[in-house]
Amino acid sequence: MEKRNIGKLIAGVVVVGFVFIAALMFGLPRYNVWQQEMAGKAEMAKAEQNRRILVEEAKAKLEAEKLNAQAEIERAKGMAEAMKLENGTLSETYNQYLFIRTLEKLADKGDLPQIIYVPTNGMVPVMDVSKKSPVKQMQE
């Protein structure tokens, strides 16, 4: 009788093994398909988010360019008004003012060269010739 019980037990284990293998054969491919679908959805969401970020950055750049253009228009209007006040001619004082503004812009960028003032008519500045200017570097 023990042999009969052992035989039934072995038969039961074999049946359970076959059922388990059949379940894996059916379930694993479906799981792989589901897993790939979820990975695809996650990648699609990430791509969509990256696209939205690029669009927002482009909108911000466009807005900045519009504001810069408006500032340039206002500056040009101011220059035109200044020219009108000077009867269409640039005075030496105004030229010095423009030169100082240019120096301030260069100093803000950190590109201010050394300047030597030579006492001549109108205090015309002479740039230090010991350093190569960007214009000379581009010409070489």
PDB file of C-alpha atoms in Angstrom:
ATOM      1  CA  MET A   1       0.000   0.000   0.000  1.00  0.00           C
ATOM      2  CA  GLU A   2       2.926   2.297   0.574  1.00  0.00           C
ATOM      3  CA  LYS A   3       4.053   1.806  -2.977  1.00  0.00           C
ATOM      4  CA  ARG A   4       0.620   2.859  -4.120  1.00  0.00           C
ATOM      5  CA  ASN A   5       0.730   6.053  -2.013  1.00  0.00           C
ATOM      6  CA  ILE A   6       4.243   6.850  -3.227  1.00  0.00           C
ATOM      7  CA  GLY A   7       3.087   6.313  -6.816  1.00  0.00           C
ATOM      8  CA  LYS A   8       0.111   8.639  -6.287  1.00  0.00           C
ATOM      9  CA  LEU A   9       2.383  11.196  -4.683  1.00  0.00           C
ATOM     10  CA  ILE A  10       4.840  11.053  -7.578  1.00  0.00           C
ATOM     11  CA  ALA A  11       1.984  11.246 -10.074  1.00  0.00           C
ATOM     12  CA  GLY A  12       0.560  14.260  -8.193  1.00  0.00           C
ATOM     13  CA  VAL A  13       3.961  15.993  -8.184  1.00  0.00           C
ATOM     14  CA  VAL A  14       4.369  15.326 -11.931  1.00  0.00           C
ATOM     15  CA  VAL A  15       0.882  16.685 -12.658  1.00  0.00           C
ATOM     16  CA  VAL A  16       1.527  19.764 -10.525  1.00  0.00           C
ATOM     17  CA  GLY A  17       4.890  20.207 -12.306  1.00  0.00           C
ATOM     18  CA  PHE A  18       3.230  20.008 -15.722  1.00  0.00           C
ATOM     19  CA  VAL A  19       0.523  22.464 -14.653  1.00  0.00           C
ATOM     20  CA  PHE A  20       3.192  24.837 -13.326  1.00  0.00           C
ATOM     21  CA  ILE A  21       5.235  24.596 -16.548  1.00  0.00           C
ATOM     22  CA  ALA A  22       2.085  25.100 -18.647  1.00  0.00           C
ATOM     23  CA  ALA A  23       1.203  28.161 -16.578  1.00  0.00           C
ATOM     24  CA  LEU A  24       4.709  29.577 -17.101  1.00  0.00           C
ATOM     25  CA  MET A  25       4.560  28.854 -20.830  1.00  0.00           C
ATOM     26  CA  PHE A  26       1.283  30.737 -21.061  1.00  0.00           C
ATOM     27  CA  GLY A  27       1.974  33.470 -18.474  1.00  0.00           C
ATOM     28  CA  LEU A  28       5.567  34.538 -19.214  1.00  0.00           C
ATOM     29  CA  PRO A  29       4.961  35.694 -22.806  1.00  0.00           C
ATOM     30  CA  ARG A  30       1.921  37.670 -21.697  1.00  0.00           C
ATOM     31  CA  TYR A  31       3.932  39.199 -18.832  1.00  0.00           C
ATOM     32  CA  ASN A  32       6.749  40.179 -21.217  1.00  0.00           C
ATOM     33  CA  VAL A  33       4.278  41.848 -23.563  1.00  0.00           C
ATOM     34  CA  TRP A  34       2.672  43.717 -20.643  1.00  0.00           C
ATOM     35  CA  GLN A  35       6.092  44.770 -19.303  1.00  0.00           C
ATOM     36  CA  GLN A  36       7.161  46.110 -22.717  1.00  0.00           C
ATOM     37  CA  GLU A  37       3.869  47.970 -23.054  1.00  0.00           C
ATOM     38  CA  MET A  38       4.391  49.657 -19.686  1.00  0.00           C
ATOM     39  CA  ALA A  39       8.006  50.536 -20.582  1.00  0.00           C
ATOM     40  CA  GLY A  40       6.786  52.024 -23.879  1.00  0.00           C
ATOM     41  CA  LYS A  41       4.167  54.124 -22.103  1.00  0.00           C
ATOM     42  CA  ALA A  42       6.773  55.383 -19.633  1.00  0.00           C
ATOM     43  CA  GLU A  43       9.148  56.294 -22.449  1.00  0.00           C
ATOM     44  CA  MET A  44       6.359  58.043 -24.340  1.00  0.00           C
ATOM     45  CA  ALA A  45       5.454  60.100 -21.262  1.00  0.00           C
ATOM     46  CA  LYS A  46       9.118  61.053 -20.805  1.00  0.00           C
ATOM     47  CA  ALA A  47       9.420  62.092 -24.469  1.00  0.00           C
ATOM     48  CA  GLU A  48       6.246  64.173 -24.187  1.00  0.00           C
ATOM     49  CA  GLN A  49       7.570  65.906 -21.078  1.00  0.00           C
ATOM     50  CA  ASN A  50      10.890  66.647 -22.803  1.00  0.00           C
ATOM     51  CA  ARG A  51       9.005  68.092 -25.775  1.00  0.00           C
ATOM     52  CA  ARG A  52       6.964  70.327 -23.469  1.00  0.00           C
ATOM     53  CA  ILE A  53      10.159  71.551 -21.816  1.00  0.00           C
ATOM     54  CA  LEU A  54      11.687  72.413 -25.210  1.00  0.00           C
ATOM     55  CA  VAL A  55       8.531  74.251 -26.257  1.00  0.00           C
ATOM     56  CA  GLU A  56       8.495  76.290 -23.038  1.00  0.00           C
ATOM     57  CA  GLU A  57      12.189  77.149 -23.425  1.00  0.00           C
ATOM     58  CA  ALA A  58      11.560  78.273 -27.009  1.00  0.00           C
ATOM     59  CA  LYS A  59       8.624  80.426 -25.865  1.00  0.00           C
ATOM     60  CA  ALA A  60      10.810  82.020 -23.190  1.00  0.00           C
ATOM     61  CA  LYS A  61      13.543  82.768 -25.744  1.00  0.00           C
ATOM     62  CA  LEU A  62      10.995  84.279 -28.119  1.00  0.00           C
ATOM     63  CA  GLU A  63       9.608  86.487 -25.353  1.00  0.00           C
ATOM     64  CA  ALA A  64      13.126  87.598 -24.396  1.00  0.00           C
ATOM     65  CA  GLU A  65      13.934  88.440 -28.020  1.00  0.00           C
ATOM     66  CA  LYS A  66      10.728  90.456 -28.331  1.00  0.00           C
ATOM     67  CA  LEU A  67      11.597  92.407 -25.194  1.00  0.00           C
ATOM     68  CA  ASN A  68      15.164  92.976 -26.427  1.00  0.00           C
ATOM     69  CA  ALA A  69      13.789  94.237 -29.745  1.00  0.00           C
ATOM     70  CA  GLN A  70      11.457  96.630 -27.917  1.00  0.00           C
ATOM     71  CA  ALA A  71      14.373  97.882 -25.818  1.00  0.00           C
ATOM     72  CA  GLU A  72      16.425  98.434 -28.982  1.00  0.00           C
ATOM     73  CA  ILE A  73      13.554 100.365 -30.574  1.00  0.00           C
ATOM     74  CA  GLU A  74      13.257 102.563 -27.501  1.00  0.00           C
ATOM     75  CA  ARG A  75      17.037 103.139 -27.512  1.00  0.00           C
ATOM     76  CA  ALA A  76      16.880 104.111 -31.203  1.00  0.00           C
ATOM     77  CA  LYS A  77      14.019 106.514 -30.468  1.00  0.00           C
ATOM     78  CA  GLY A  78      16.124 108.065 -27.717  1.00  0.00           C
ATOM     79  CA  MET A  79      19.088 108.397 -30.063  1.00  0.00           C
ATOM     80  CA  ALA A  80      16.869 110.011 -32.707  1.00  0.00           C
ATOM     81  CA  GLU A  81      15.548 112.460 -30.121  1.00  0.00           C
ATOM     82  CA  ALA A  82      19.095 113.247 -28.997  1.00  0.00           C
ATOM     83  CA  MET A  83      20.142 113.825 -32.608  1.00  0.00           C
ATOM     84  CA  LYS A  84      17.172 116.149 -33.086  1.00  0.00           C
ATOM     85  CA  LEU A  85      18.205 118.137 -30.037  1.00  0.00           C
ATOM     86  CA  GLU A  86      21.712 118.494 -31.424  1.00  0.00           C
ATOM     87  CA  ASN A  87      20.409 119.580 -34.831  1.00  0.00           C
ATOM     88  CA  GLY A  88      21.541 116.405 -36.521  1.00  0.00           C
ATOM     89  CA  THR A  89      25.218 116.686 -35.594  1.00  0.00           C
ATOM     90  CA  LEU A  90      27.167 114.806 -32.975  1.00  0.00           C
ATOM     91  CA  SER A  91      29.084 117.020 -30.611  1.00  0.00           C
ATOM     92  CA  GLU A  92      32.417 116.095 -29.084  1.00  0.00           C
ATOM     93  CA  THR A  93      30.788 115.826 -25.670  1.00  0.00           C
ATOM     94  CA  TYR A  94      28.166 113.432 -26.948  1.00  0.00           C
ATOM     95  CA  ASN A  95      30.831 111.315 -28.610  1.00  0.00           C
ATOM     96  CA  GLN A  96      32.653 111.122 -25.286  1.00  0.00           C
ATOM     97  CA  TYR A  97      29.405 110.097 -23.594  1.00  0.00           C
ATOM     98  CA  LEU A  98      28.902 107.298 -26.133  1.00  0.00           C
ATOM     99  CA  PHE A  99      32.505 106.179 -25.646  1.00  0.00           C
ATOM    100  CA  ILE A 100      32.049 106.009 -21.867  1.00  0.00           C
ATOM    101  CA  ARG A 101      28.839 103.995 -22.275  1.00  0.00           C
ATOM    102  CA  THR A 102      30.711 101.560 -24.507  1.00  0.00           C
ATOM    103  CA  LEU A 103      33.434 101.248 -21.887  1.00  0.00           C
ATOM    104  CA  GLU A 104      30.822 100.529 -19.228  1.00  0.00           C
ATOM    105  CA  LYS A 105      29.337  97.749 -21.379  1.00  0.00           C
ATOM    106  CA  LEU A 106      32.791  96.256 -21.947  1.00  0.00           C
ATOM    107  CA  ALA A 107      33.557  96.451 -18.239  1.00  0.00           C
ATOM    108  CA  ASP A 108      30.301  94.633 -17.441  1.00  0.00           C
ATOM    109  CA  LYS A 109      31.350  91.815 -19.771  1.00  0.00           C
ATOM    110  CA  GLY A 110      34.870  91.748 -18.353  1.00  0.00           C
ATOM    111  CA  ASP A 111      36.433  92.607 -21.743  1.00  0.00           C
ATOM    112  CA  LEU A 112      37.698  96.072 -20.859  1.00  0.00           C
ATOM    113  CA  PRO A 113      41.143  96.658 -22.421  1.00  0.00           C
ATOM    114  CA  GLN A 114      43.714  98.942 -20.885  1.00  0.00           C
ATOM    115  CA  ILE A 115      43.162 102.502 -22.100  1.00  0.00           C
ATOM    116  CA  ILE A 116      45.748 105.259 -22.216  1.00  0.00           C
ATOM    117  CA  TYR A 117      44.511 108.836 -22.479  1.00  0.00           C
ATOM    118  CA  VAL A 118      46.731 111.052 -24.569  1.00  0.00           C
ATOM    119  CA  PRO A 119      46.311 114.777 -23.936  1.00  0.00           C
ATOM    120  CA  THR A 120      45.261 115.888 -27.404  1.00  0.00           C
ATOM    121  CA  ASN A 121      42.366 117.824 -28.800  1.00  0.00           C
ATOM    122  CA  GLY A 122      39.238 116.229 -27.362  1.00  0.00           C
ATOM    123  CA  MET A 123      41.062 113.662 -25.187  1.00  0.00           C
ATOM    124  CA  VAL A 124      40.935 110.916 -27.839  1.00  0.00           C
ATOM    125  CA  PRO A 125      41.577 107.555 -26.156  1.00  0.00           C
ATOM    126  CA  VAL A 126      44.325 105.270 -27.438  1.00  0.00           C
ATOM    127  CA  MET A 127      43.973 101.575 -26.803  1.00  0.00           C
ATOM    128  CA  ASP A 128      46.946  99.703 -25.347  1.00  0.00           C
ATOM    129  CA  VAL A 129      48.816  98.223 -28.303  1.00  0.00           C
ATOM    130  CA  SER A 130      50.592  95.582 -26.182  1.00  0.00           C
ATOM    131  CA  LYS A 131      47.496  93.336 -26.403  1.00  0.00           C
ATOM    132  CA  LYS A 132      45.969  92.102 -29.627  1.00  0.00           C
ATOM    133  CA  SER A 133      42.508  93.420 -30.191  1.00  0.00           C
ATOM    134  CA  PRO A 134      39.737  90.973 -31.195  1.00  0.00           C
ATOM    135  CA  VAL A 135      39.561  92.680 -34.605  1.00  0.00           C
ATOM    136  CA  LYS A 136      43.263  92.083 -35.263  1.00  0.00           C
ATOM    137  CA  GLN A 137      42.958  88.476 -34.086  1.00  0.00           C
ATOM    138  CA  MET A 138      40.118  87.862 -36.547  1.00  0.00           C
ATOM    139  CA  GLN A 139      42.102  89.440 -39.386  1.00  0.00           C
ATOM    140  CA  GLU A 140      45.041  87.077 -38.801  1.00  0.00           C
TER     141      GLU A 140
END
